[in-house]
Short mmCIF file of C-alpha atoms and ligand atoms in Angstrom, two decimals:
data_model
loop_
_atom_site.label_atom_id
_atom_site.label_comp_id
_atom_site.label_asym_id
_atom_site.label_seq_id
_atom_site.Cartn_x
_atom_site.Cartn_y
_atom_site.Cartn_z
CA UNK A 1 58.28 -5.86 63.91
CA UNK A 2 56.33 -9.20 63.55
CA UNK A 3 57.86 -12.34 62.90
CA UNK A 4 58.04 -13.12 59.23
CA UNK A 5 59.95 -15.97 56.70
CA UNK A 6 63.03 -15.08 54.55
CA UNK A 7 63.43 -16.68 51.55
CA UNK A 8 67.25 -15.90 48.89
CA UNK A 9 65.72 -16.65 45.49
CA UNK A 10 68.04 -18.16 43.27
CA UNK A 11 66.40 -17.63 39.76
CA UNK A 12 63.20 -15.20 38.69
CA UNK A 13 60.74 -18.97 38.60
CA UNK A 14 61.82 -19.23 42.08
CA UNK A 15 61.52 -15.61 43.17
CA UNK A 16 57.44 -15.55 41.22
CA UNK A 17 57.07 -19.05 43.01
CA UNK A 18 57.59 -18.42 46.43
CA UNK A 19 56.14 -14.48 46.08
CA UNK A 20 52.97 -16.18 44.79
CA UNK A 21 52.22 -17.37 48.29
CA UNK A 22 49.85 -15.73 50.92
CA UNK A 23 51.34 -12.66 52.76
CA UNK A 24 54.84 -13.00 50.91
CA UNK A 25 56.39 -9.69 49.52
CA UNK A 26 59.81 -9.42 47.49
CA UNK A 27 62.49 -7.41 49.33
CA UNK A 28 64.78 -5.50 46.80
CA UNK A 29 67.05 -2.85 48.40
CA UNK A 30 64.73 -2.77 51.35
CA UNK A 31 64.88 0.69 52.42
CA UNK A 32 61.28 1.31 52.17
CA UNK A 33 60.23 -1.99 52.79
CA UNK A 34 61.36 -2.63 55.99
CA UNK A 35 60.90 0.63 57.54
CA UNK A 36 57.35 0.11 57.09
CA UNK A 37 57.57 -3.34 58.92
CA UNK A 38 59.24 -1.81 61.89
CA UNK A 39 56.26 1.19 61.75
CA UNK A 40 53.96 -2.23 61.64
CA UNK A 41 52.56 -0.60 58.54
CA UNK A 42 53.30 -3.76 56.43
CA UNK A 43 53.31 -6.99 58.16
CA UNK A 44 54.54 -9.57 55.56
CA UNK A 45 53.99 -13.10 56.51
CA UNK A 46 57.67 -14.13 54.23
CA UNK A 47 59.95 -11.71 52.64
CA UNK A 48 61.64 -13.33 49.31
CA UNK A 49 65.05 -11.62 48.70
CA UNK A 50 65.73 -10.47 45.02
CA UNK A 51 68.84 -9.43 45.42
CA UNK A 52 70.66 -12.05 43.74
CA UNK A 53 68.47 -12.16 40.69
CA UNK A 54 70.47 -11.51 37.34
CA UNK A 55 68.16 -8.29 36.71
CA UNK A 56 71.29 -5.68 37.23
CA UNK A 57 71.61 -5.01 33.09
CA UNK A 58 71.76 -1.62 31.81
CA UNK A 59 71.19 -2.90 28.25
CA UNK A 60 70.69 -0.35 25.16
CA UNK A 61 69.19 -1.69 21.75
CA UNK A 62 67.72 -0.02 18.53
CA UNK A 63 64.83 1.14 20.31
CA UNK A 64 66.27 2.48 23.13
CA UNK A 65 67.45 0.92 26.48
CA UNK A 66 66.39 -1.70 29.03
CA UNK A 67 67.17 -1.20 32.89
CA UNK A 68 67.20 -4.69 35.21
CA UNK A 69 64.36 -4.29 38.12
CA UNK A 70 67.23 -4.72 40.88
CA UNK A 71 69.66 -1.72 39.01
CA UNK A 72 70.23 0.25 42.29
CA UNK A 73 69.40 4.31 41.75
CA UNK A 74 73.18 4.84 42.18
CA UNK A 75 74.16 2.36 39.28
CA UNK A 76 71.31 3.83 36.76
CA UNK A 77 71.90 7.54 37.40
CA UNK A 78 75.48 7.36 37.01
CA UNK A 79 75.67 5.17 34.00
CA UNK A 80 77.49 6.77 31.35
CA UNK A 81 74.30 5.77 28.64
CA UNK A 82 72.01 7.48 30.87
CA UNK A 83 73.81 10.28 31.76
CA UNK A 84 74.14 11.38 28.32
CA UNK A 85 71.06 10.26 26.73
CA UNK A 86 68.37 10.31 29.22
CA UNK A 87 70.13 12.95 31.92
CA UNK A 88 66.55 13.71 32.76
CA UNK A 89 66.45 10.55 33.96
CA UNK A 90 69.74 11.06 35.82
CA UNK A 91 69.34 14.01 37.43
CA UNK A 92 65.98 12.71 38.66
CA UNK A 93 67.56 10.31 40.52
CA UNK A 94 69.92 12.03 41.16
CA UNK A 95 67.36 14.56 43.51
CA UNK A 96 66.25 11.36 45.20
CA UNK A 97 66.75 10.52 48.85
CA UNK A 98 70.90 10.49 49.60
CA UNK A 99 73.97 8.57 48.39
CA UNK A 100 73.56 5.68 50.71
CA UNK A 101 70.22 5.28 50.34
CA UNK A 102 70.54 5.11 46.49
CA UNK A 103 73.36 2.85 46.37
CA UNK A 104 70.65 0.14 47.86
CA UNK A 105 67.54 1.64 46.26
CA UNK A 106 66.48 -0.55 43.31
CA UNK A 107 64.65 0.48 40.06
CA UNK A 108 61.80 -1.84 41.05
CA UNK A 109 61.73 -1.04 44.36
CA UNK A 110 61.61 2.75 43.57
CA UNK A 111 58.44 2.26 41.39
CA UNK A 112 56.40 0.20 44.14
CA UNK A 113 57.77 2.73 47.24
CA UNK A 114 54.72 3.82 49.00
CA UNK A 115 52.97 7.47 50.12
CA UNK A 116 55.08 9.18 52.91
CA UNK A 117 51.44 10.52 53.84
CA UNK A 118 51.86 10.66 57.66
CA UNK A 119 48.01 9.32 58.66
CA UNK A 120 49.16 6.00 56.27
CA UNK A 121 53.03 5.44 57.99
CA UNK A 122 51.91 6.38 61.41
CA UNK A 123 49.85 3.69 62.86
CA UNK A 124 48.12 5.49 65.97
CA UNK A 125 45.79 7.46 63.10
CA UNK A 126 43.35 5.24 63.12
CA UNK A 127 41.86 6.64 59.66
CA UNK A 128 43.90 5.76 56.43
CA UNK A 129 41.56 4.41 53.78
CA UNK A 130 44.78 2.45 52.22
CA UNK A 131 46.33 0.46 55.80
CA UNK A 132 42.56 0.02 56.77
CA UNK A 133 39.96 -0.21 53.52
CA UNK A 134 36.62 1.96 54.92
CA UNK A 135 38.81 3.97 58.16
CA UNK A 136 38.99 7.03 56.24
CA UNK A 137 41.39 9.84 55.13
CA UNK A 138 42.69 11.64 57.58
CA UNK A 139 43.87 14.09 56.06
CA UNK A 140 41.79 15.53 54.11
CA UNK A 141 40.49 17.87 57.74
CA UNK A 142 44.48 17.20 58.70
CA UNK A 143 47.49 18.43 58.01
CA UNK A 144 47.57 18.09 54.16
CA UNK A 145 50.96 20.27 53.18
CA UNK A 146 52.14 17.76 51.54
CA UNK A 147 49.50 16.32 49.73
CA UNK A 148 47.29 16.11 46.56
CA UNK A 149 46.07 18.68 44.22
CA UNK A 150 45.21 16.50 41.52
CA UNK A 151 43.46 13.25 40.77
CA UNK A 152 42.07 12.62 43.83
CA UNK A 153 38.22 11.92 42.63
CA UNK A 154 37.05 10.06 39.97
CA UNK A 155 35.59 12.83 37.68
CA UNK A 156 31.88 13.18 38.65
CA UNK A 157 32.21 11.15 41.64
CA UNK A 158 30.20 12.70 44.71
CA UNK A 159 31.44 10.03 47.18
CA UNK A 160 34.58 12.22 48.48
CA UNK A 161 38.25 11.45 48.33
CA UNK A 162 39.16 8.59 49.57
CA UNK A 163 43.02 9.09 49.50
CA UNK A 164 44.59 12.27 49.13
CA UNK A 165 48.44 11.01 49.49
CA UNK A 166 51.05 11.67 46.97
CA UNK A 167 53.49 9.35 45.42
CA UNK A 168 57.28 10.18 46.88
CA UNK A 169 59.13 8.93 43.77
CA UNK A 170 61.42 11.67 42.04
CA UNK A 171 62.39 8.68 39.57
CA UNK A 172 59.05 8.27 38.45
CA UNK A 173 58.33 11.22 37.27
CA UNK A 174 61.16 11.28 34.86
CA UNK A 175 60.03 7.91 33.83
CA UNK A 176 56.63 9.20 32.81
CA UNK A 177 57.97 12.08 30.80
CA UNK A 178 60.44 9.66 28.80
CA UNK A 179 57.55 7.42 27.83
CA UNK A 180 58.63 4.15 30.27
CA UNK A 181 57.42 0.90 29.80
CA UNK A 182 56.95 -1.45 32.79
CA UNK A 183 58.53 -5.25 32.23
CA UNK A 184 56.47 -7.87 34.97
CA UNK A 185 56.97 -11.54 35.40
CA UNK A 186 54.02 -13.59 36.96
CA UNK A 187 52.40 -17.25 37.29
CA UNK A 188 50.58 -16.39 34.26
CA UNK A 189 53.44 -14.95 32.13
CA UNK A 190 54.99 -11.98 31.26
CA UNK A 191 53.42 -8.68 29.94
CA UNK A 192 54.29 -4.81 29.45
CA UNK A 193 52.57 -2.04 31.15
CA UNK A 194 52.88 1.43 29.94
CA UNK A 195 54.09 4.17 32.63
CA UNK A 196 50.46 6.24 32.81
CA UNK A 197 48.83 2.42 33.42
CA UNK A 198 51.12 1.36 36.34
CA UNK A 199 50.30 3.51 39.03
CA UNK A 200 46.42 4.19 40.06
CA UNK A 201 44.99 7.15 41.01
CA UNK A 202 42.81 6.15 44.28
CA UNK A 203 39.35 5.71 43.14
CA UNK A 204 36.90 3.91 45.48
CA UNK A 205 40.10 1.84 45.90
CA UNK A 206 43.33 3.39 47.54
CA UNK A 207 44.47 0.11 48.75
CA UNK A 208 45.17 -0.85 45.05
CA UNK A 209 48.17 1.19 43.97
CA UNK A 210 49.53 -0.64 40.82
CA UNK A 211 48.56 -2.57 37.89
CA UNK A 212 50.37 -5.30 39.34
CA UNK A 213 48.84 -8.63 39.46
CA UNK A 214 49.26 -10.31 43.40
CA UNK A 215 53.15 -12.23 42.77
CA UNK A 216 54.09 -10.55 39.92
CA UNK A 217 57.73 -9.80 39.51
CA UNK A 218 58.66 -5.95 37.91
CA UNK A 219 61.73 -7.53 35.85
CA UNK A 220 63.03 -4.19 33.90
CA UNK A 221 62.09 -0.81 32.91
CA UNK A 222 61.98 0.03 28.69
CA UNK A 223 62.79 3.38 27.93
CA UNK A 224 62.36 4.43 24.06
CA UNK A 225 64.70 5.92 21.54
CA UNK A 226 65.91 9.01 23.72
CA UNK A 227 64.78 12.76 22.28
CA UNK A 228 65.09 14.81 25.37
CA UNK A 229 68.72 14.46 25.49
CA UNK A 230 69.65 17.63 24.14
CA UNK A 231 67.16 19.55 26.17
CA UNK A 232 65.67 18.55 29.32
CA UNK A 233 65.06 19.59 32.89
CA UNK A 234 64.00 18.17 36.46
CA UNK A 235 62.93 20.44 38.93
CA UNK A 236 62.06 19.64 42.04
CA UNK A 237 60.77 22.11 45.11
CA UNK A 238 61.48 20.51 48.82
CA UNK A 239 61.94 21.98 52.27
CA UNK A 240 65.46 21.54 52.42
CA UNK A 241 68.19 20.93 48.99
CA UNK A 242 68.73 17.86 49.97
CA UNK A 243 67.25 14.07 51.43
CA UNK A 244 64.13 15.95 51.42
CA UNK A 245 60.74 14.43 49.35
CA UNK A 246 59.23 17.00 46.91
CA UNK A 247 56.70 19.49 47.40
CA UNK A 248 56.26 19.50 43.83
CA UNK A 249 58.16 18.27 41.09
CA UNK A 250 58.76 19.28 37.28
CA UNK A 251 60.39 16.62 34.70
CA UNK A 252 60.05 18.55 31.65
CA UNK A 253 62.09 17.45 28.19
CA UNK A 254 62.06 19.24 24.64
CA UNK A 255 62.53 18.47 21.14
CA UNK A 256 63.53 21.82 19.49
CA UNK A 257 64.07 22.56 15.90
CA UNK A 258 65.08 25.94 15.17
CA UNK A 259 62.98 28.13 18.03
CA UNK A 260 60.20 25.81 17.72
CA UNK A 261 59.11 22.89 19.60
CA UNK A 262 58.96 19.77 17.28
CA UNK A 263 57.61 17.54 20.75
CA UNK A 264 57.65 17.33 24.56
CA UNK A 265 57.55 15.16 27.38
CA UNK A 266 56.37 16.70 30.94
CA UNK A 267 55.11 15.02 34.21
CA UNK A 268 54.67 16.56 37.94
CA UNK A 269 55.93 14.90 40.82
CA UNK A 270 54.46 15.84 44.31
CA UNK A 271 50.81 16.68 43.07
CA UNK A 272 49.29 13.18 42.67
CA UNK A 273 48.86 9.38 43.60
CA UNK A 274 51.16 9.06 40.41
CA UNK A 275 53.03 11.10 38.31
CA UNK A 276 50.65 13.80 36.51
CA UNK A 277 51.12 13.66 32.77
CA UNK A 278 48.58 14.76 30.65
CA UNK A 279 49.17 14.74 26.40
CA UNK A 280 47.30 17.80 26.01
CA UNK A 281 49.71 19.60 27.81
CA UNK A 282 51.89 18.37 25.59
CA UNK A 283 50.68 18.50 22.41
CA UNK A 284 49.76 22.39 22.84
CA UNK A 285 53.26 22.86 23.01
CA UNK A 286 54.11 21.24 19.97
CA UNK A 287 54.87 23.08 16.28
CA UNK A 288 54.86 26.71 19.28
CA UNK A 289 58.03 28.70 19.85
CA UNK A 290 59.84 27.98 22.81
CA UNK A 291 58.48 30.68 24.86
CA UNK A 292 57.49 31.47 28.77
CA UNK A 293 54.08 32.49 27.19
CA UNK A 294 53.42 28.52 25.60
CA UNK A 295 54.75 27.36 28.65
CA UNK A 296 52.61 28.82 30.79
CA UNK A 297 49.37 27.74 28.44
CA UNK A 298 50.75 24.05 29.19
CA UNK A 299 51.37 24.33 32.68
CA UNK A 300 47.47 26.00 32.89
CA UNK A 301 46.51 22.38 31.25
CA UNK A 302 47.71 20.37 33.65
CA UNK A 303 46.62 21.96 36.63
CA UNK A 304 42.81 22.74 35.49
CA UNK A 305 41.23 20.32 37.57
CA UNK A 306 43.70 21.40 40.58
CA UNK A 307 41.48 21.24 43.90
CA UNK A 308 43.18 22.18 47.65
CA UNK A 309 43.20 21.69 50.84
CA UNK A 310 43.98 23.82 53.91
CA UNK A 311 47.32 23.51 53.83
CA UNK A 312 48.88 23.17 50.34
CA UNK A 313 47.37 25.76 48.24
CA UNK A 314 50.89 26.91 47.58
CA UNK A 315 51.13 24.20 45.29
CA UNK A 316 48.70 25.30 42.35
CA UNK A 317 50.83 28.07 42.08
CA UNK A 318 54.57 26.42 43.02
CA UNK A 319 53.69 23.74 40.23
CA UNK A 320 52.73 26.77 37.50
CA UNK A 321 55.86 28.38 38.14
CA UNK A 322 58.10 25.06 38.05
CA UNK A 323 56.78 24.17 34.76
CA UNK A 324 57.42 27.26 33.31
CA UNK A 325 60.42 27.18 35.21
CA UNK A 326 61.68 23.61 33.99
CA UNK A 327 61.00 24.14 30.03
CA UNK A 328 62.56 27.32 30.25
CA UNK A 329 65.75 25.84 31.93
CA UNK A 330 65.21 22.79 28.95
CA UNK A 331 65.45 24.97 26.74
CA UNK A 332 68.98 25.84 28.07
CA UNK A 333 70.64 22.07 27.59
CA UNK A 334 70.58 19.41 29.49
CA UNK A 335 72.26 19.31 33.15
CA UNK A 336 73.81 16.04 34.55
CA UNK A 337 72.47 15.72 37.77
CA UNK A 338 72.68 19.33 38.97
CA UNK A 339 70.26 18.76 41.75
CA UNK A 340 72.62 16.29 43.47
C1 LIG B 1 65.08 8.89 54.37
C2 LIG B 1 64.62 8.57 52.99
C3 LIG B 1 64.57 9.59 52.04
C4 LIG B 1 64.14 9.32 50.74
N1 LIG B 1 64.06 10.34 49.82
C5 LIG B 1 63.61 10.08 48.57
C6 LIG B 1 63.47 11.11 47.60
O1 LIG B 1 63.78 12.27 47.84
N2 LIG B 1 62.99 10.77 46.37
C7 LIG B 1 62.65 9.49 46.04
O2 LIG B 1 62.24 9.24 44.93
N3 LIG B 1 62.75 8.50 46.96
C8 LIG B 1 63.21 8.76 48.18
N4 LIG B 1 63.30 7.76 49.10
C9 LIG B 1 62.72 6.46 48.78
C10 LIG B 1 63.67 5.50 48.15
O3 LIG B 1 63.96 5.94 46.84
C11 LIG B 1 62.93 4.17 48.12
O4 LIG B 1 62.86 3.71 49.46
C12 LIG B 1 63.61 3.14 47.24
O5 LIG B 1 63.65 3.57 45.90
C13 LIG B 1 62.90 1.80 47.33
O6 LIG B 1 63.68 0.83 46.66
P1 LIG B 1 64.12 -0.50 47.40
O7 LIG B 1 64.85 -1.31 46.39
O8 LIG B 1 64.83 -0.22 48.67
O9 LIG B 1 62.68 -1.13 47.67
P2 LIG B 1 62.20 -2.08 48.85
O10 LIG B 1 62.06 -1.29 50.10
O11 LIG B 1 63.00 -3.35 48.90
O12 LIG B 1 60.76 -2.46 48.27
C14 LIG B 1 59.74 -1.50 48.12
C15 LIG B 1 58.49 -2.24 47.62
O13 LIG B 1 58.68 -2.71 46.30
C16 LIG B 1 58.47 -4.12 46.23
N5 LIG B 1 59.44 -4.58 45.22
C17 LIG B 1 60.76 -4.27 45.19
N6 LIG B 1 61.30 -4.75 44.06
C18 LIG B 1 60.31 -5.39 43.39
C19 LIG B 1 60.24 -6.08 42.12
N7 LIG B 1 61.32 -6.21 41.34
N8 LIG B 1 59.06 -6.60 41.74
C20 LIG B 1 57.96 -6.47 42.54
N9 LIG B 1 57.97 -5.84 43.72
C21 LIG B 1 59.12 -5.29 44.13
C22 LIG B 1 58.69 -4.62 47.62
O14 LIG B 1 57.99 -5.82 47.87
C23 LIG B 1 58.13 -3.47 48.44
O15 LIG B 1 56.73 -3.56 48.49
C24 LIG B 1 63.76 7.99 50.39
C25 LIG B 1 63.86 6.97 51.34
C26 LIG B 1 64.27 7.24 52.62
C27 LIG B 1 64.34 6.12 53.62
#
């Protein structure tokens, strides 16, 4: 690990202050963080601790409920607010990593977590288009089990993919079904992002992974008036049950009145440089009967542009079944956290 500064902020001016300066990075729950220093993937010149900002609210209002950047994943998913209103939420989390790691993991920190591609954490490939802008992607001719199906070219592009990594988060995905808003904090002000504007899909620029303006705080997460609560499902498909990343992942909520589906929210995890979402997919759904057969029309949405690699063909057809899977298990109620 290089040397670097450390830096306790004191109030959210002081934290956007000092992260404004060259090389510094903020340092939540630092379980992602500084693994990557010791793998000399990141090299921050001064890490600015957040962990003593006043951003641990859980706060629910008219419109739904705010959750403080530095919540931990433990704190959020067990929250008696979330757990009955947004369990998709919950049981997202809930899938994520293992107890100790999500007692430290914060909400922030789980949105900004980076690709557990193994050409980008492994320094001795030299080719990884986002550690080392014009190197390459190694994996696209490498081992790509694990990687993306979707959204890897800009449509029409014939320059190649330049990043073909997935984004790890089990969170997120939930987040993207429920309609998330993004709270950030910078030199310039504050400002909202929505959830399908946060993360970017790799372009002719895989270094750039967020909307996030260079210093800017993430303060909170918005989540609107809740609708899934009743009926709502994440699925996620690993190598092992447990403190294992997905292979793909399914977060999948319903609105139901009578047999029929009055809306829906549904996002993969494990396909993409973000969570997939796409409103057509949702919107053929809507005013249908609950049925295998509509599900199966949606999941065929989402996955039309699918394109594979060697090695993880498996998931066009994984990801089918899980959505079809997930609604039809949404359809069922609402577990708490049944993939813990
Ligand atoms: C063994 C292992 C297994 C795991 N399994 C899973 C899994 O199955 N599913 C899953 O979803 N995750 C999994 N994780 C990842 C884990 O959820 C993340 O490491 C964690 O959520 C990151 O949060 P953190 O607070 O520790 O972030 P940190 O490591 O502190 O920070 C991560 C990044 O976010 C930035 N950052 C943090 N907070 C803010 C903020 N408020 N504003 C701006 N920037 C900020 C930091 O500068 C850094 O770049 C696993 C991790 C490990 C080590």
């Amino acid at each position: 690990m290089k040397d670097f500064a450390y830096q306790r902020a004191a109030s959210s001016e002081a934290a956007i202050h000092a992260g404004n300066a060259r090389g510094a990075k903020f340092l939540a729950g630092g379980t992602n963080l500084v693994d990557l220093m010791k793998y000399r993937v990141e090299s921050p010149a001064a890490l600015v601790d957040i962990n003593h900002l006043d951003l641990t609210q859980i706060t629910p209002d008219q419109d739904g409920v705010r959750i403080g950047a530095m919540v931990r994943n433990s704190d959020l998913a067990n929250h008696a607010l979330i757990r009955q209103s947004y369990p998709l939420l919950s049981q997202a989390l809930l899938s994520g990593a293992s107890p100790q790691l999500r007692n430290m993991a914060s909400t922030g920190g789980n949105l900004l977590q980076r690709t557990r591609c193994y050409y980008f954490t492994d320094v001795s490939f030299p080719a990884c288009n986002k550690r080392e802008p014009g190197s390459g992607c190694a994996a696209v001719k490498g081992y790509n089990r694990i990687h993306a199906i979707l959204g890897q070219t800009d449509k029409g592009s014939t320059s190649g993919e330049t990043c073909i990594a997935t984004h790890p988060s089990d969170m997120c995905v939930a987040m993207a079904a429920l309609d998330a808003k993004v709270e950030v904090e910078g030199a310039k002000g504050k400002r909202t992002i929505s959830f399908a504007d946060f993360h970017k899909l790799p372009g002719s620029t895989p270094w750039i992974e967020t909307a996030l303006h260079p210093g800017e705080l993430i303060v909170g997460v918005t989540l609107p008036a809740a609708k899934y609560a009743k009926n709502s499902y994440y699925l996620k498909a690993r190598d092992r049950n447990s403190y294992a990343f997905a292979l793909i992942s399914v977060a999948a909520g319903l609105e139901l009145e009578g047999g029929n589906i009055k809306s829906a929210g549904l996002a993969l995890g494990g396909v993409a440089l973000k969570p997939w979402r796409m409103p057509e997919a949702e919107h053929v759904l809507v005013g249908k009967p609950a049925t295998p057969e509509n599900f199966a029309r949606a999941a065929d949405i989402l996955l039309k542009d699918a394109k594979t690699y060697e090695h993880n063909a498996f998931k066009v057809e994984m990801a089918r079944r899980g959505v079809v899977r997930a609604l039809t298990l949404a359809t069922q109620g609402a577990p708490e956290g049944a993939n813990a």
